[in-house]
Amino acid sequence: MEKLAVVALLLLLAQLSSGQTRSMCLHQIAIVSQACIMIPWRGGGSPHAATALLEPLHSDHHGGDHRHHHAATHGHRRGHHHGHGHRHLHGSSAEEHCCRWLKEVDDVCVCDLLVRLPRFLTKPDHNFTVAVGNACNATYSCGGI
C-alpha cells in the first residue's frame, strides 16, 4: 500500500508543469521515490500494476518474450538492475530509509500535489498519511484549498 501512495504522489507530480512546482519539491519527491522503491512488495495484487502506470506505451512486438515484458513493467532502464534475489534481505533497513526521507518532505509539497485530487480531498484541515508497513507513518497537514 505504501508504494501505491508514493506512486500516486509521483503521478500527480508528473501532471504538474515545472512552472507550477517548486524545484525543492521535485528534489524531495525524487529522493523519496528512490528511497521507497527498494521496499519489498507485501500488498495484495501485483506490485507491477502501479509501476506499469508510469511506463510509456510502446509497440515492440516480441511475440511473447516474457523477459522483455517483465523488464518493461518493472520500469527498468538500460543498464539498471535491482536484483530480485536480494530484496528480502533489506526489508527493515529499506523501510527505515524510506521513512527517513518521507519525513523530510515538506507539507507544502504534498499539499501542492493534493490540489490535483478530487474536491472531497481538499477539505479544511486535511491530513494525508503515508504508512510504510509497521516502520512509520508520515503525516502531512494541508489547510482547505
PDB file of C-alpha atoms in Angstrom, residues 44-121:
ATOM      1  CA  GLY A  44      -2.252  -7.754  -2.410  1.00  0.00           C
ATOM      2  CA  GLY A  45      -2.321  -7.752  -6.162  1.00  0.00           C
ATOM      3  CA  SER A  46       0.591  -7.180  -8.459  1.00  0.00           C
ATOM      4  CA  PRO A  47       3.418  -4.837  -7.437  1.00  0.00           C
ATOM      5  CA  HIS A  48       3.924  -4.147 -11.121  1.00  0.00           C
ATOM      6  CA  ALA A  49       0.465  -2.695 -11.749  1.00  0.00           C
ATOM      7  CA  ALA A  50       1.302   0.687 -10.213  1.00  0.00           C
ATOM      8  CA  THR A  51       4.757   0.785 -11.806  1.00  0.00           C
ATOM      9  CA  ALA A  52       3.277  -0.028 -15.199  1.00  0.00           C
ATOM     10  CA  LEU A  53       1.211   3.164 -14.993  1.00  0.00           C
ATOM     11  CA  LEU A  54       4.432   5.156 -15.119  1.00  0.00           C
ATOM     12  CA  GLU A  55       5.797   3.324 -18.149  1.00  0.00           C
ATOM     13  CA  PRO A  56       5.307   4.757 -21.629  1.00  0.00           C
ATOM     14  CA  LEU A  57       3.362   2.566 -24.001  1.00  0.00           C
ATOM     15  CA  HIS A  58       5.461   1.028 -26.730  1.00  0.00           C
ATOM     16  CA  SER A  59       4.705  -1.029 -29.795  1.00  0.00           C
ATOM     17  CA  ASP A  60       7.526  -3.568 -29.598  1.00  0.00           C
ATOM     18  CA  HIS A  61       6.056  -6.873 -30.717  1.00  0.00           C
ATOM     19  CA  HIS A  62       8.352  -9.576 -29.419  1.00  0.00           C
ATOM     20  CA  GLY A  63       5.839 -12.369 -29.704  1.00  0.00           C
ATOM     21  CA  GLY A  64       5.659 -13.439 -26.073  1.00  0.00           C
ATOM     22  CA  ASP A  65       9.197 -12.631 -24.973  1.00  0.00           C
ATOM     23  CA  HIS A  66       8.448 -12.721 -21.249  1.00  0.00           C
ATOM     24  CA  ARG A  67      11.779 -11.236 -20.250  1.00  0.00           C
ATOM     25  CA  HIS A  68      11.152  -8.109 -22.301  1.00  0.00           C
ATOM     26  CA  HIS A  69       7.633  -7.692 -20.931  1.00  0.00           C
ATOM     27  CA  HIS A  70       8.832  -8.333 -17.392  1.00  0.00           C
ATOM     28  CA  ALA A  71      11.503  -5.642 -17.665  1.00  0.00           C
ATOM     29  CA  ALA A  72       9.116  -3.176 -19.287  1.00  0.00           C
ATOM     30  CA  THR A  73       6.596  -3.448 -16.476  1.00  0.00           C
ATOM     31  CA  HIS A  74       9.287  -3.022 -13.842  1.00  0.00           C
ATOM     32  CA  GLY A  75      10.448   0.296 -15.222  1.00  0.00           C
ATOM     33  CA  HIS A  76      13.962  -0.986 -15.910  1.00  0.00           C
ATOM     34  CA  ARG A  77      16.222   1.319 -17.803  1.00  0.00           C
ATOM     35  CA  ARG A  78      19.168   0.220 -19.902  1.00  0.00           C
ATOM     36  CA  GLY A  79      21.907  -0.897 -17.506  1.00  0.00           C
ATOM     37  CA  HIS A  80      19.631  -0.726 -14.450  1.00  0.00           C
ATOM     38  CA  HIS A  81      19.136  -3.816 -12.294  1.00  0.00           C
ATOM     39  CA  HIS A  82      17.690  -4.059  -8.825  1.00  0.00           C
ATOM     40  CA  GLY A  83      18.350  -7.700  -8.051  1.00  0.00           C
ATOM     41  CA  HIS A  84      15.150  -9.569  -7.187  1.00  0.00           C
ATOM     42  CA  GLY A  85      17.075 -12.250  -5.315  1.00  0.00           C
ATOM     43  CA  HIS A  86      18.262  -9.890  -2.598  1.00  0.00           C
ATOM     44  CA  ARG A  87      15.200  -7.761  -1.892  1.00  0.00           C
ATOM     45  CA  HIS A  88      14.035  -9.840   1.075  1.00  0.00           C
ATOM     46  CA  LEU A  89      17.273  -9.210   2.970  1.00  0.00           C
ATOM     47  CA  HIS A  90      16.840  -5.459   3.127  1.00  0.00           C
ATOM     48  CA  GLY A  91      13.221  -5.111   4.253  1.00  0.00           C
ATOM     49  CA  SER A  92      13.542  -3.277   7.555  1.00  0.00           C
ATOM     50  CA  SER A  93      16.508  -1.112   6.555  1.00  0.00           C
ATOM     51  CA  ALA A  94      14.743  -0.212   3.294  1.00  0.00           C
ATOM     52  CA  GLU A  95      11.627   0.793   5.248  1.00  0.00           C
ATOM     53  CA  GLU A  96      13.703   2.878   7.669  1.00  0.00           C
ATOM     54  CA  HIS A  97      15.444   4.592   4.752  1.00  0.00           C
ATOM     55  CA  CYS A  98      12.088   5.308   3.094  1.00  0.00           C
ATOM     56  CA  CYS A  99      10.685   6.637   6.383  1.00  0.00           C
ATOM     57  CA  ARG A 100      13.649   8.931   6.887  1.00  0.00           C
ATOM     58  CA  TRP A 101      13.074  10.634   3.551  1.00  0.00           C
ATOM     59  CA  LEU A 102       9.267  10.647   3.746  1.00  0.00           C
ATOM     60  CA  LYS A 103       9.561  12.614   6.978  1.00  0.00           C
ATOM     61  CA  GLU A 104      11.762  15.181   5.210  1.00  0.00           C
ATOM     62  CA  VAL A 105       9.137  16.079   2.590  1.00  0.00           C
ATOM     63  CA  ASP A 106       7.565  19.452   3.350  1.00  0.00           C
ATOM     64  CA  ASP A 107       3.818  19.650   3.863  1.00  0.00           C
ATOM     65  CA  VAL A 108       3.701  22.355   1.175  1.00  0.00           C
ATOM     66  CA  CYS A 109       4.998  19.909  -1.448  1.00  0.00           C
ATOM     67  CA  VAL A 110       2.393  17.290  -0.606  1.00  0.00           C
ATOM     68  CA  CYS A 111      -0.394  19.871  -0.385  1.00  0.00           C
ATOM     69  CA  ASP A 112       0.546  21.250  -3.816  1.00  0.00           C
ATOM     70  CA  LEU A 113       0.132  17.732  -5.194  1.00  0.00           C
ATOM     71  CA  LEU A 114      -3.195  17.239  -3.437  1.00  0.00           C
ATOM     72  CA  VAL A 115      -4.677  20.204  -5.301  1.00  0.00           C
ATOM     73  CA  ARG A 116      -4.948  17.845  -8.304  1.00  0.00           C
ATOM     74  CA  LEU A 117      -7.036  15.308  -6.367  1.00  0.00           C
ATOM     75  CA  PRO A 118     -10.848  15.284  -6.277  1.00  0.00           C
ATOM     76  CA  ARG A 119     -12.553  18.097  -4.379  1.00  0.00           C
ATOM     77  CA  PHE A 120     -13.529  15.971  -1.353  1.00  0.00           C
ATOM     78  CA  LEU A 121      -9.826  15.531  -0.532  1.00  0.00           C
TER      79      LEU A 121
END
